[in-house]
Coordinates of C-alpha atoms in Angstrom, one line a residue:
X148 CA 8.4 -1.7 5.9
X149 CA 6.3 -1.3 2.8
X150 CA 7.9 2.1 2.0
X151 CA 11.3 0.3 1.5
X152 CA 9.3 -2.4 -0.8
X153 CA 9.1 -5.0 1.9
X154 CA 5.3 -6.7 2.0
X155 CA 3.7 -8.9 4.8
X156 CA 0.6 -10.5 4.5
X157 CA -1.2 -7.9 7.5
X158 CA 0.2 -4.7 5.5
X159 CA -2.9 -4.8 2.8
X160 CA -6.2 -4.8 6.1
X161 CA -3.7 -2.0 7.7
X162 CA -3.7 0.0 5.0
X163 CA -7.7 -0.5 4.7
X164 CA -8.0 0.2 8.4
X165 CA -6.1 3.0 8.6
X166 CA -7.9 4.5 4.8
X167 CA -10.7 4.2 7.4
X168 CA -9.3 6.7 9.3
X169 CA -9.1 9.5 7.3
X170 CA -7.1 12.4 7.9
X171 CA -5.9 10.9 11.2
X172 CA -3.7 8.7 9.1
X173 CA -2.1 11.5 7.8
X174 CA 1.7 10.8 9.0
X175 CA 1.0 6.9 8.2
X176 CA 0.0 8.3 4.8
X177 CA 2.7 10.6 4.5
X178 CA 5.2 8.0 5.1
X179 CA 3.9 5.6 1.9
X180 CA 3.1 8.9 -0.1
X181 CA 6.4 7.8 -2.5
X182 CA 4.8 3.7 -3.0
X183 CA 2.7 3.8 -6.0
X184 CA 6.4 5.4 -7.6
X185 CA 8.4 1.9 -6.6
X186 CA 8.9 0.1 -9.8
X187 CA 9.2 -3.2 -8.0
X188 CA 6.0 -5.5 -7.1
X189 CA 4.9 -5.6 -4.0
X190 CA 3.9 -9.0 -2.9
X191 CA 4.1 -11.6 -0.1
X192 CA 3.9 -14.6 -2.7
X193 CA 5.7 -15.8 -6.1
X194 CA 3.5 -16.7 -9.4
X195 CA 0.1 -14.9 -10.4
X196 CA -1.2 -14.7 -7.2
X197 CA 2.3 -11.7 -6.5
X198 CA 0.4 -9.4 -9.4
X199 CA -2.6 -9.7 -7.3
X200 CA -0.9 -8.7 -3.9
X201 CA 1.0 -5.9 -5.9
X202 CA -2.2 -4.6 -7.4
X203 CA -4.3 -5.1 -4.1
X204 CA -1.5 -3.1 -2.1
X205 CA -0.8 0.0 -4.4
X206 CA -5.0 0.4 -4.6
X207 CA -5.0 0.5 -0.8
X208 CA -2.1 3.0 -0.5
X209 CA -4.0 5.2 -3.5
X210 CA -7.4 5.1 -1.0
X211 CA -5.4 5.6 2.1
X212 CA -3.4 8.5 0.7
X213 CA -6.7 9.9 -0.6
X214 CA -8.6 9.3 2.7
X215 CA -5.9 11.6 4.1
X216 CA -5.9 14.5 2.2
X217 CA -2.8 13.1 0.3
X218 CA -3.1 13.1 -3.2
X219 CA -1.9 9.1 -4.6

């Protein structure tokens, strides 16, 4: 999953979804708490459109972890 740096294409409206939440997310939260450390990209594609995904995906783990109660 995306806390072992894998990324699929459904990961970034989950993470929006569940930043919707809030605290309920908590242990979905609490399981990505470590992403926006990974110093690899996280992307579904190759070229510019990879710094995109990468960008897109660590800002919707910061809202989700904030939405939580989990500091990003």
């Amino acid at each position: 999953g995306l806390a072992e740096g894998s990324c699929l294409p459904v990961m970034l409206p989950a993470l929006d979804h569940l930043a919707e939440i809030g605290p309920a997310a908590r242990p979905a939260a609490h399981l990505l708490r470590d992403v926006p450390a990974h110093d690899r990209r996280l992307r579904t594609s190759g070229g510019w459109r990879g710094f995109v995904q990468d960008e897109n995906i660590r800002t919707a783990v910061s809202r989700l972890l904030t939405a939580s109660g989990l500091s990003a």
